[in-house]
Coordinates of C-alpha atoms (C1' of nucleotides) in Angstrom, one line a residue:
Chain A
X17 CA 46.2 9.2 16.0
X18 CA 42.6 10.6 16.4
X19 CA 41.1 11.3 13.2
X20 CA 40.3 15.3 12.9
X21 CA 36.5 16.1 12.6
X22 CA 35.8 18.4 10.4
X23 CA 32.7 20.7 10.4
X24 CA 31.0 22.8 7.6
X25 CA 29.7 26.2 9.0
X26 CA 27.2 27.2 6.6
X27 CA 26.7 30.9 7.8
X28 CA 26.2 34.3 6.1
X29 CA 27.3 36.9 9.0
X30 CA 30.9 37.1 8.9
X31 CA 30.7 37.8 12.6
X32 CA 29.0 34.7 13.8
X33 CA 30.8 32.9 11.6
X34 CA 34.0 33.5 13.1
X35 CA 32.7 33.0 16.4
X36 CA 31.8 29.3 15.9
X37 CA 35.2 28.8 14.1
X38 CA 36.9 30.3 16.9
X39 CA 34.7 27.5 19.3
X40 CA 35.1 24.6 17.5
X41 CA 38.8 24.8 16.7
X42 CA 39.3 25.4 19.9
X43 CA 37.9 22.2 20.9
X44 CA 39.7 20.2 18.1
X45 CA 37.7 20.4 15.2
X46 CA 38.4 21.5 11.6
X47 CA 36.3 23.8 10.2
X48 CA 35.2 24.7 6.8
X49 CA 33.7 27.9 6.0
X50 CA 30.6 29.3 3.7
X51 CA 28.1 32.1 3.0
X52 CA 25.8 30.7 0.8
X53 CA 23.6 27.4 -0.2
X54 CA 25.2 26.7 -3.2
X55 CA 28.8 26.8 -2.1
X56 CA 27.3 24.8 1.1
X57 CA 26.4 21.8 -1.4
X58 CA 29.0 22.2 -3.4
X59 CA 31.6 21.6 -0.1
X60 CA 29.2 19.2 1.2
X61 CA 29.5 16.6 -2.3
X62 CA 33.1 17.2 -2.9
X63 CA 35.0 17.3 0.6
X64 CA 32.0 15.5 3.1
X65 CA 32.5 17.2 5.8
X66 CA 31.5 15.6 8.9
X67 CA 28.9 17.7 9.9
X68 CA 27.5 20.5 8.8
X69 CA 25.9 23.6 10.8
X70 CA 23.0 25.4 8.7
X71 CA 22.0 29.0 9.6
X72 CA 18.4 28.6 7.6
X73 CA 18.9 32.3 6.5
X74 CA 20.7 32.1 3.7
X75 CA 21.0 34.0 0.2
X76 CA 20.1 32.2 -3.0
X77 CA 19.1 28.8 -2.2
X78 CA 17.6 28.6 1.2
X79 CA 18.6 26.5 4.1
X80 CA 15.6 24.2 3.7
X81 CA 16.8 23.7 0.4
X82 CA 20.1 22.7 1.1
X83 CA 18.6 20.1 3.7
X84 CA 16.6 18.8 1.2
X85 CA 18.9 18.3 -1.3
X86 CA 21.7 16.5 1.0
X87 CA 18.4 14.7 2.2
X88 CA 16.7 13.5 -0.7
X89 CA 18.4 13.9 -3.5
X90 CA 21.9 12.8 -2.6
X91 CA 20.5 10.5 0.7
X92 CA 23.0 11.6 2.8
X93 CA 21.1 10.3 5.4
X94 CA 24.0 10.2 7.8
X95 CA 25.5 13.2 7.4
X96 CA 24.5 15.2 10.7
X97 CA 22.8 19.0 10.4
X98 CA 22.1 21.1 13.3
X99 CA 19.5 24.0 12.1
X100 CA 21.0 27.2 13.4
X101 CA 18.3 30.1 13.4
X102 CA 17.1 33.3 14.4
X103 CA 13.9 33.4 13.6
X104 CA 11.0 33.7 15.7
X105 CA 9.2 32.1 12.8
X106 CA 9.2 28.5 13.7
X107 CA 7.9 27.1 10.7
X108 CA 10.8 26.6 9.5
X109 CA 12.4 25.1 11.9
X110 CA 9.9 22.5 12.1
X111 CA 10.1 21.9 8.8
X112 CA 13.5 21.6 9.1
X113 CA 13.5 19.2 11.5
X114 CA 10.9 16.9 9.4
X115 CA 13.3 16.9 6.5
X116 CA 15.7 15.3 8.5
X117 CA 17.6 17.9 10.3
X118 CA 19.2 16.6 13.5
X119 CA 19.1 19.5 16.0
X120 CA 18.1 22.5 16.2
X121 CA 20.1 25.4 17.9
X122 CA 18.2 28.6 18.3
X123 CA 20.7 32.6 18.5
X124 CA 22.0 33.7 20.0
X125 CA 23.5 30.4 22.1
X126 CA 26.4 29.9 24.1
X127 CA 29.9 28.5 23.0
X128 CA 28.6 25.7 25.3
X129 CA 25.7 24.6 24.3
X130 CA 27.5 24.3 19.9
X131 CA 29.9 22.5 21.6
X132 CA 28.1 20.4 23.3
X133 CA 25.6 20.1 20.6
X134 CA 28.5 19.2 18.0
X135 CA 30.4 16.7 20.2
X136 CA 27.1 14.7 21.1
X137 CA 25.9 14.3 17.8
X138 CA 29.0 13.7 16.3
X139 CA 29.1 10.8 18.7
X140 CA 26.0 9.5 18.1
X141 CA 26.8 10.0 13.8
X142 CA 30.5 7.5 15.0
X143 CA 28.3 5.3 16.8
X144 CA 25.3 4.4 14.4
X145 CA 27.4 3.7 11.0
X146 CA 30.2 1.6 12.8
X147 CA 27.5 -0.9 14.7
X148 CA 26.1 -1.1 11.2
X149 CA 29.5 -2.3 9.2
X150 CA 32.7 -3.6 9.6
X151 CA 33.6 -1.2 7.6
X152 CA 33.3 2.8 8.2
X153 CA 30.9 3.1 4.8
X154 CA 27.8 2.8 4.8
X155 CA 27.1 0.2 2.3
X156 CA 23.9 -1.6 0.5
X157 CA 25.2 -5.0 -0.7
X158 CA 22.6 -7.2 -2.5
X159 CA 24.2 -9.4 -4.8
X160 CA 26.5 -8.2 -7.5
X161 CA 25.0 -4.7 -6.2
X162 CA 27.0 -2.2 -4.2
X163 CA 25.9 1.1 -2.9
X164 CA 28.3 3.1 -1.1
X165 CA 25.7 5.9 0.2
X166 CA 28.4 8.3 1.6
X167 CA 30.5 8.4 -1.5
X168 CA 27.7 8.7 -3.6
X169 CA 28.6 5.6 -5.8
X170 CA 27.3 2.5 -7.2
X171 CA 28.7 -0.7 -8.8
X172 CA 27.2 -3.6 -10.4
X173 CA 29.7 -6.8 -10.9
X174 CA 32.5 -4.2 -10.0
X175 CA 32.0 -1.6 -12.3
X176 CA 30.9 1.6 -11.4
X177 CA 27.1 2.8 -12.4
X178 CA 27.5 6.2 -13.9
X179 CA 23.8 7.4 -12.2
X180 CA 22.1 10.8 -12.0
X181 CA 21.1 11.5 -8.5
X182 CA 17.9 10.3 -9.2
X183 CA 18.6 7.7 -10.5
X184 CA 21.2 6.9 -7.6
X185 CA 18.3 7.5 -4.8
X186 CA 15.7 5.9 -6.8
X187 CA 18.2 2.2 -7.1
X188 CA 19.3 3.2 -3.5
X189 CA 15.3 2.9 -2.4
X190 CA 14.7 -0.2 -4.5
X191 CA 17.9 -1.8 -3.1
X192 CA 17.7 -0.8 0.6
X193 CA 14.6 -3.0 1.4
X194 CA 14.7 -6.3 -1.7
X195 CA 12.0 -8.0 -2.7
X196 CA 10.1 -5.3 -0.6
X197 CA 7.5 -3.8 -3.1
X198 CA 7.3 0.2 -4.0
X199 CA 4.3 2.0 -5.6
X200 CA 5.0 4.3 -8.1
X201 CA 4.0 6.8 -5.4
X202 CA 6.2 5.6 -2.4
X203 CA 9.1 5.5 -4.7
X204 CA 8.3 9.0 -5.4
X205 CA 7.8 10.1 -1.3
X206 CA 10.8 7.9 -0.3
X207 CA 12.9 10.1 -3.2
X208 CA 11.5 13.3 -2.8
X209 CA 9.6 13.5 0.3
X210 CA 5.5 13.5 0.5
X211 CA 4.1 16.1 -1.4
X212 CA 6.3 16.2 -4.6
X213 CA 4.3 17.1 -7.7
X214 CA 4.9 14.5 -10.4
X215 CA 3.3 12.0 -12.4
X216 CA 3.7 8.6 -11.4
X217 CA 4.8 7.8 -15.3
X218 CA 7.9 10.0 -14.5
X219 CA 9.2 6.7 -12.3
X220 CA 8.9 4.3 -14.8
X221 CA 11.1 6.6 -17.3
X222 CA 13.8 6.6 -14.4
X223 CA 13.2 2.7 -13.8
X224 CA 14.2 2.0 -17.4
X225 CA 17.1 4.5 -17.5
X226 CA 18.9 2.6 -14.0
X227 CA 17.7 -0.6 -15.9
X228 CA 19.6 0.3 -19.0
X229 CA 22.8 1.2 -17.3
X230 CA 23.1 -2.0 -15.2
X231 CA 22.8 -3.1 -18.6
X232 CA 22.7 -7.2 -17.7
X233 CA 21.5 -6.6 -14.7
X234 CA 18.4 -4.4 -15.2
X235 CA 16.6 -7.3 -14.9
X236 CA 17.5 -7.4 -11.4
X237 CA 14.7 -4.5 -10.9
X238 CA 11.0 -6.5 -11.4
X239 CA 8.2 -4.7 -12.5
X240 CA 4.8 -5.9 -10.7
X241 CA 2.4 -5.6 -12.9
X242 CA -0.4 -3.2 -11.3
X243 CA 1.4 -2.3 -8.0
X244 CA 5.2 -1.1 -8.9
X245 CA 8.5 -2.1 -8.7
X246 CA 11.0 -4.2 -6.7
X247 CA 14.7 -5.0 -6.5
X248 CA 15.1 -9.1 -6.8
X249 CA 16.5 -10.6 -3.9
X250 CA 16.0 -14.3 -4.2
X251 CA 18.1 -15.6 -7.2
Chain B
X11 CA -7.6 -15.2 34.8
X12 CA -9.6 -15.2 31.9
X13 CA -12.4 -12.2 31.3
X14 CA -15.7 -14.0 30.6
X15 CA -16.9 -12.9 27.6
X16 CA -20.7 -11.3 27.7
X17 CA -23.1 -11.8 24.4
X18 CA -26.0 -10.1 23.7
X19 CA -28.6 -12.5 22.1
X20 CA -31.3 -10.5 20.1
X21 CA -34.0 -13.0 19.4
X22 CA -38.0 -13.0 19.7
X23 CA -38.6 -16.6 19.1
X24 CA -38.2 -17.9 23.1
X25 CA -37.4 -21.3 21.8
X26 CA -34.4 -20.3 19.9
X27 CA -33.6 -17.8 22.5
X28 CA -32.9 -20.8 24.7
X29 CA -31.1 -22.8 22.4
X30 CA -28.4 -20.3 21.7
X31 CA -28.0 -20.0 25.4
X32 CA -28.0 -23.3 26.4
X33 CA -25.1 -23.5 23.6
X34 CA -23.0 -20.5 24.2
X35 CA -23.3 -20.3 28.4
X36 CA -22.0 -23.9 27.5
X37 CA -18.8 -22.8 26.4
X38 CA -18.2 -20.5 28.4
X39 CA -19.5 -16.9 27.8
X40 CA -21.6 -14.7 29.4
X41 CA -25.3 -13.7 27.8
X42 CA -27.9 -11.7 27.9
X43 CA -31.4 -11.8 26.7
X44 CA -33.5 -9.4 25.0
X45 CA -36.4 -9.7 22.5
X46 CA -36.8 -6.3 20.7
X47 CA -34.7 -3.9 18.9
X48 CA -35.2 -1.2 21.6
X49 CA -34.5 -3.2 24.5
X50 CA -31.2 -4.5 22.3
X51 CA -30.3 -0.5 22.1
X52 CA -30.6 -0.1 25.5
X53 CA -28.6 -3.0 26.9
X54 CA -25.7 -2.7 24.4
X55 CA -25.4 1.8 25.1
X56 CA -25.5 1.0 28.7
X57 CA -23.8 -2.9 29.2
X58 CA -21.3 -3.0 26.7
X59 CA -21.5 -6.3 25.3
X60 CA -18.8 -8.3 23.2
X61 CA -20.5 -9.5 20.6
X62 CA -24.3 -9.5 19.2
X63 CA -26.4 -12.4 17.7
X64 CA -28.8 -10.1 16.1
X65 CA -32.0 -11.4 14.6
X66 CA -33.1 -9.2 11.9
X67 CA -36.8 -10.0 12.1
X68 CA -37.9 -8.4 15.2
X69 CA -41.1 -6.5 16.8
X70 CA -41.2 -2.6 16.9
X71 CA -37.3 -1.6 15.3
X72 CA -36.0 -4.2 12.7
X73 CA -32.6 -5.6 13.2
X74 CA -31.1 -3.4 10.0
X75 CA -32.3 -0.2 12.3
X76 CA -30.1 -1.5 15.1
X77 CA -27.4 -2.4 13.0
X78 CA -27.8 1.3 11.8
X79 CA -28.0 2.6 14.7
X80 CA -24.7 0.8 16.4
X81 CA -22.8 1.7 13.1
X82 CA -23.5 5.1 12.2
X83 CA -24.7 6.6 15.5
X84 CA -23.3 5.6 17.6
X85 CA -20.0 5.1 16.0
X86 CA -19.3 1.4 17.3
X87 CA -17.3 0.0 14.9
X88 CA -15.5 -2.2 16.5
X89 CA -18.6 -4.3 18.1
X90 CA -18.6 -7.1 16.6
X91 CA -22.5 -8.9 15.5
X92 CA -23.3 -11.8 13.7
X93 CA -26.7 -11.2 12.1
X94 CA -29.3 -14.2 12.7
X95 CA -32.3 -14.8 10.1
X96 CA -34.6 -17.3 9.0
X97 CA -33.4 -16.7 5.0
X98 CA -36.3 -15.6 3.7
X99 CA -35.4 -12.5 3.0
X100 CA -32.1 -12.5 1.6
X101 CA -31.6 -8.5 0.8
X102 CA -31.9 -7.8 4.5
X103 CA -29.3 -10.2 5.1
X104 CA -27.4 -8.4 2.4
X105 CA -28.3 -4.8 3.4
X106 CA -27.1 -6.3 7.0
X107 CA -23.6 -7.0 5.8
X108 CA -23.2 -4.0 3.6
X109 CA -24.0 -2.3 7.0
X110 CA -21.4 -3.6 8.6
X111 CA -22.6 -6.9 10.2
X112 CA -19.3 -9.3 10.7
X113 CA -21.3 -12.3 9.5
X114 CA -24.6 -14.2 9.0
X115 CA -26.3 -17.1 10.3
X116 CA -28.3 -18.7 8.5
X117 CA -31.1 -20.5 10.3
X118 CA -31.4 -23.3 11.2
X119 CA -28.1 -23.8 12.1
X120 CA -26.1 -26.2 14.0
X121 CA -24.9 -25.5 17.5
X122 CA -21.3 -25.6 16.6
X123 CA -21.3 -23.4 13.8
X124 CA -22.7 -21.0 15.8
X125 CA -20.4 -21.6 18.7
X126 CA -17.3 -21.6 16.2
X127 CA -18.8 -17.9 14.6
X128 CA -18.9 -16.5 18.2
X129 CA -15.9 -17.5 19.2
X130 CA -13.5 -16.4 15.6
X131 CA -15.1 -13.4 15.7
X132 CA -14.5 -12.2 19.5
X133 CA -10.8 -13.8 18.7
X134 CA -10.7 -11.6 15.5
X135 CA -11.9 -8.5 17.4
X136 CA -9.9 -8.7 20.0
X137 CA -6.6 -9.6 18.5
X138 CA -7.0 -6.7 15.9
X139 CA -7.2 -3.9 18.0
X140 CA -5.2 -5.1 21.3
X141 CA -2.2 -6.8 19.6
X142 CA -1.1 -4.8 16.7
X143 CA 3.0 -5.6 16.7
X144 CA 3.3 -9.0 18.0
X145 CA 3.7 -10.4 14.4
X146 CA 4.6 -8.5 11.2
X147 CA 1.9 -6.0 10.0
X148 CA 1.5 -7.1 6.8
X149 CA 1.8 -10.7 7.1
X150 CA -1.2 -13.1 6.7
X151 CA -1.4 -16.7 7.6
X152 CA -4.4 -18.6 7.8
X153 CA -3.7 -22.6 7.7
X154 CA -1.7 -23.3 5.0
X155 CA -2.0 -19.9 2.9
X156 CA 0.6 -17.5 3.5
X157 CA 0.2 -13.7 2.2
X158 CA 2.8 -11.3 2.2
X159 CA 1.9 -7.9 1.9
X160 CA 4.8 -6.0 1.4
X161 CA 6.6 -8.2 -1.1
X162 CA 3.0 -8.6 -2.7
X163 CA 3.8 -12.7 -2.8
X164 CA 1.0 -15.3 -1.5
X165 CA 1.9 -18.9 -0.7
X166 CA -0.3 -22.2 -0.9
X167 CA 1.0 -25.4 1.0
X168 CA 4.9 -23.6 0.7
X169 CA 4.3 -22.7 -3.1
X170 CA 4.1 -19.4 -4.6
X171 CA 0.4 -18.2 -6.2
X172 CA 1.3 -16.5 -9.3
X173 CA -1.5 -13.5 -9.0
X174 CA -2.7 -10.8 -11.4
X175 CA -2.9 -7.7 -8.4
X176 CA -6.8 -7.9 -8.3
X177 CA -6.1 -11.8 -7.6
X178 CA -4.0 -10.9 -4.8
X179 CA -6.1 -8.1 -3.9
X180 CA -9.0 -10.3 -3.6
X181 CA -7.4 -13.1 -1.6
X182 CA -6.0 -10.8 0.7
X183 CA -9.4 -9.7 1.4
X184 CA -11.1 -12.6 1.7
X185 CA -8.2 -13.9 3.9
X186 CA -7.5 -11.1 6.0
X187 CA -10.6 -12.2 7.8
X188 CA -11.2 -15.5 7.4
X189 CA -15.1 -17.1 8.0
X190 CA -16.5 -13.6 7.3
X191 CA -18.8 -13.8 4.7
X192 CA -18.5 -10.7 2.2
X193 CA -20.7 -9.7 -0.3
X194 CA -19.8 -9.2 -3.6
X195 CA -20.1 -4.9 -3.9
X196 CA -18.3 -5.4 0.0
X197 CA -15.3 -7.1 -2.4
X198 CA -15.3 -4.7 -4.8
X199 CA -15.7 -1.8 -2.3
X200 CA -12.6 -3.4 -0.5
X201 CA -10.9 -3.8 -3.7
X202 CA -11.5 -0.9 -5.5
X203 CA -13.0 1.6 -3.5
X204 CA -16.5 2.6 -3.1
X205 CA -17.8 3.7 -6.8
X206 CA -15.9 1.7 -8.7
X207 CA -18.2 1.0 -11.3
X208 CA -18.4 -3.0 -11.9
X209 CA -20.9 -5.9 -12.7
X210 CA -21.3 -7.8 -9.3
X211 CA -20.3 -11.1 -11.4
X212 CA -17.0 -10.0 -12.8
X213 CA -16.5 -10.8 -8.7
X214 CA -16.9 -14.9 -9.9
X215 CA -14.9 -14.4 -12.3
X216 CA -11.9 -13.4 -10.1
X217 CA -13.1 -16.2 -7.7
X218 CA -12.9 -18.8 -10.2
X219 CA -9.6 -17.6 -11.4
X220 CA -7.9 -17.5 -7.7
X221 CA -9.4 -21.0 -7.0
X222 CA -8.2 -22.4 -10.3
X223 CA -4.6 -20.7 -9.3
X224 CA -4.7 -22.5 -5.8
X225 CA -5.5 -25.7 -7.3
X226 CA -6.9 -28.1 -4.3
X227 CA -6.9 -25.2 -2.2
X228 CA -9.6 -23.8 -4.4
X229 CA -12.0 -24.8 -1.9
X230 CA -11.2 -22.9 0.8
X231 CA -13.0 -20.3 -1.0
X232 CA -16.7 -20.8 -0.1
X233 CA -19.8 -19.9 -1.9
X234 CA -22.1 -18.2 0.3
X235 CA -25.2 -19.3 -2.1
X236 CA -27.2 -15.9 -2.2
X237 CA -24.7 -13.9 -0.4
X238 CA -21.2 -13.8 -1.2
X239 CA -17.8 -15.7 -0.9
X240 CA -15.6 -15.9 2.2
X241 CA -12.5 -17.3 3.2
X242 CA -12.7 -21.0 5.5
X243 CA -11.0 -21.0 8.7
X244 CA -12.3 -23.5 10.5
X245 CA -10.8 -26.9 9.6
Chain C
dA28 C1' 21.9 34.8 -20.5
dA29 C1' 23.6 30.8 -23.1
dG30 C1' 24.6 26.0 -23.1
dC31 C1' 24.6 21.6 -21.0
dT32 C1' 22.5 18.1 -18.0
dT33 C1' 18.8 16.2 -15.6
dT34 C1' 14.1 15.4 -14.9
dT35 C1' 9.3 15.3 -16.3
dT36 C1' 5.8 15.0 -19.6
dC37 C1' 3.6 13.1 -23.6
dA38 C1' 2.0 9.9 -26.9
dC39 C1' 1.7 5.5 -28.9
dA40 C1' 2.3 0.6 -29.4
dG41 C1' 2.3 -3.8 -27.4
dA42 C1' 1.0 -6.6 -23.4
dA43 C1' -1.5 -8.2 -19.7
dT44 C1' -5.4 -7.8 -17.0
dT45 C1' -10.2 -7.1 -16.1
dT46 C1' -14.9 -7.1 -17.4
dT47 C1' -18.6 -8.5 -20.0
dC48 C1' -21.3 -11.9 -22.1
dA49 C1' -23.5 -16.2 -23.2
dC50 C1' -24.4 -20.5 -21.9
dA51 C1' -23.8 -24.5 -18.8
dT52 C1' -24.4 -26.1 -14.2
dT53 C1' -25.8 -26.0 -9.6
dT54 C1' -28.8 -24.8 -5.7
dC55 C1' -33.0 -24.2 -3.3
dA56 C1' -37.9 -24.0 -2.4
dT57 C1' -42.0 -25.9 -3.7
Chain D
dA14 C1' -38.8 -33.8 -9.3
dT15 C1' -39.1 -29.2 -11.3
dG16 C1' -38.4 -24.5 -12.2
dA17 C1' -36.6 -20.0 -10.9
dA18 C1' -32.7 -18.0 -9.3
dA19 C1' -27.8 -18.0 -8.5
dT20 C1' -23.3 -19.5 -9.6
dG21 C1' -19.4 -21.5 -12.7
dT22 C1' -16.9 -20.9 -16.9
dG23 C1' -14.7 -20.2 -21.4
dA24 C1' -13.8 -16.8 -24.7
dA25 C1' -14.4 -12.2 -26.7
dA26 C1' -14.3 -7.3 -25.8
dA27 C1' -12.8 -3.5 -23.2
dT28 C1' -9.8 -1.5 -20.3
dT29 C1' -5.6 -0.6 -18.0
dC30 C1' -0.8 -0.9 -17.6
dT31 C1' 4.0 -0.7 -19.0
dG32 C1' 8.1 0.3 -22.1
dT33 C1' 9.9 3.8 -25.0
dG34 C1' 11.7 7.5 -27.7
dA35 C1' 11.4 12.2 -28.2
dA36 C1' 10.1 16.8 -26.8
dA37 C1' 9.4 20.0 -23.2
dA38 C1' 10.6 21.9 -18.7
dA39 C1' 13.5 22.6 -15.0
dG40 C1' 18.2 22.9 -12.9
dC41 C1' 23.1 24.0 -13.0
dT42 C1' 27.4 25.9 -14.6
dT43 C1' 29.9 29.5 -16.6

DNA sequence: AAGCTTTTTCACAGAATTTTCACATTTCAT
DNA sequence: ATGAAATGTGAAAATTCTGTGAAAAAGCTT
């Protein structure tokens, strides 16, 4: 049995809201429903939805926001958006799409085009993580390391890191690429995206915090003197 | 089939004139002949040369203005020219380098140093801007020193170099373009950036410390007596 | 808005590196 | 050969970098 899709409509208009329901379920696809950024995050860490479609026009936290978060903060890189919005004000659809946003569907649009929008990227979403693993997670594996990116969860010798976000995208950086060596300031862009105002020194507070709670195996995270840091590789 | 390679020899003395000639049409290349520095302007703004043996005592413009000239005004960077001179005046030959000369000659020289200059230095310019992906970016081999950039690791004969990150800095420099002589405020331009504020000798002392660290391979580090240090690539 | 968590800044101590300095040694031109 | 100039070198001095604990700031939840 096919496996239900199930897609988060992040939308504040009741009217279009229904609408895309209506579309989607039509075609197959569970939907989930919301009106505001926060609730939108809030679905997106506790049910991970399969996709999610992001009106950019949104009360309390903006759209951007909420890309940025899922983005950067939680690296759900995976998890496909498509930008929905009405503005003639393409700013912010560009910078949508440079935070990571998959697509972009301008209003109004036709039944057809979401569809066809939804089905191909949730394709391509299938596609991309199942060439990568045997198994459906996406996983970082180095050594006693495990990263499971789409759970949000680490474990080091099998038991689970209890990590702030942060901290859980800042070992998630280190770990993706070891023995690969990070400035202070790429850790910083890779975590938070280019122009994030912070002190370098505010890494190397949240390099000995992940150190201290993989305990043993903070050593694991090298400091290079005068350059940054690195996650060992090589025993 | 090959493209013949075309040098411009810059050169008032007829007899030496010849001599490089005789030696380089030898091997291969292309040259042409011209005696003053505005005749030198003129042939390379209108033929285009690969490379320039550039004597910097000349009638009417002085090699440095032609230097100048190709540098700043006319914004050809990538030419490469190897700057000829009888060693009497060493701060031209300096002032020729912090220009943006590839090398010096000293005279007299040999035949096949000045054949092996011509020929790493057209290989060196035309590698770096035609074939930019064939190997990994920030990977350095030059016979048996190996430098990785992005794990910040460097390799003698198979063994890891244990360097402080100016060591490595400076080794990478040096390295990066092997038989270019550099001066010392050129290392600790390309070290540190342009007004870093340093005594030219605390460059010997990073010298002595990377040769000490490569142990027989300590050598490959030349002194340029009156000049600089560079990197040996010639066996 | 109050209370809790997370993130960033700050300041200081300890370490490691980098630079300077003084003197020995080498090089080059005469 | 000889002397001036340049480089080699060991050790001291100065600077820079990292680790940390605690306070301040910023985010979130209720």
């Amino acid at each position: 049995m096919i496996q239900e899709k199930t897609v988060l409509i992040v939308e504040d208009e009741p009217d279009i809201q229904e609408l895309i329901r209506y579309h989607l379920e039509k075609e197959g696809y569970a939907t989930m429903l919301c009106a505001s950024g926060s609730e939108a995050l809030n679905i997106i860490e506790k049910q991970h939805p399969d996709l999610v479609l992001l009106d950019l026009m949104l009360p309390e936290i903006s759209g951007i926001e909420v890309l940025k978060k899922v983005r950067f903060m939680w690296n759900l890189k995976e998890l496909p958006i498509i930008i929905v919005s009405a503005r003639t004000d393409e700013t912010d659809v560009i910078t949508g799409l440079e935070l990571g946003a998959d697509n972009y569907l301008p209003k109004p649009f036709s039944p057809k085009v979401l569809v066809a929008n939804v089905k191909a990227l949730l394709r391509r979403a299938s596609t991309s993580s199942s060439t990568k693993n045997t198994h459906d997670d996406n996983l970082t594996l180095v050594g006693d390391l495990k990263i499971d990116q789409t759970r949000h969860e680490a474990f080091y010798e099998g038991s689970a890191l209890v990590l702030t976000a942060s901290e859980f995208s800042l070992l998630t950086l280190l770990a993706s690429s070891p023995g690969r060596v990070f400035t202070r300031n790429q850790i910083i862009s890779g975590m938070r995206g280019d122009d994030y105002p912070v002190t370098e020194r505010s890494i190397d507070v949240q390099i000995a915090s992940v150190r201290k709670k993989m305990g043993s195996g903070g050593n694991l995270i090298k400091t290079v003197w005068g350059i940054g840091y690195s996650y060992q590789d090589k025993p």
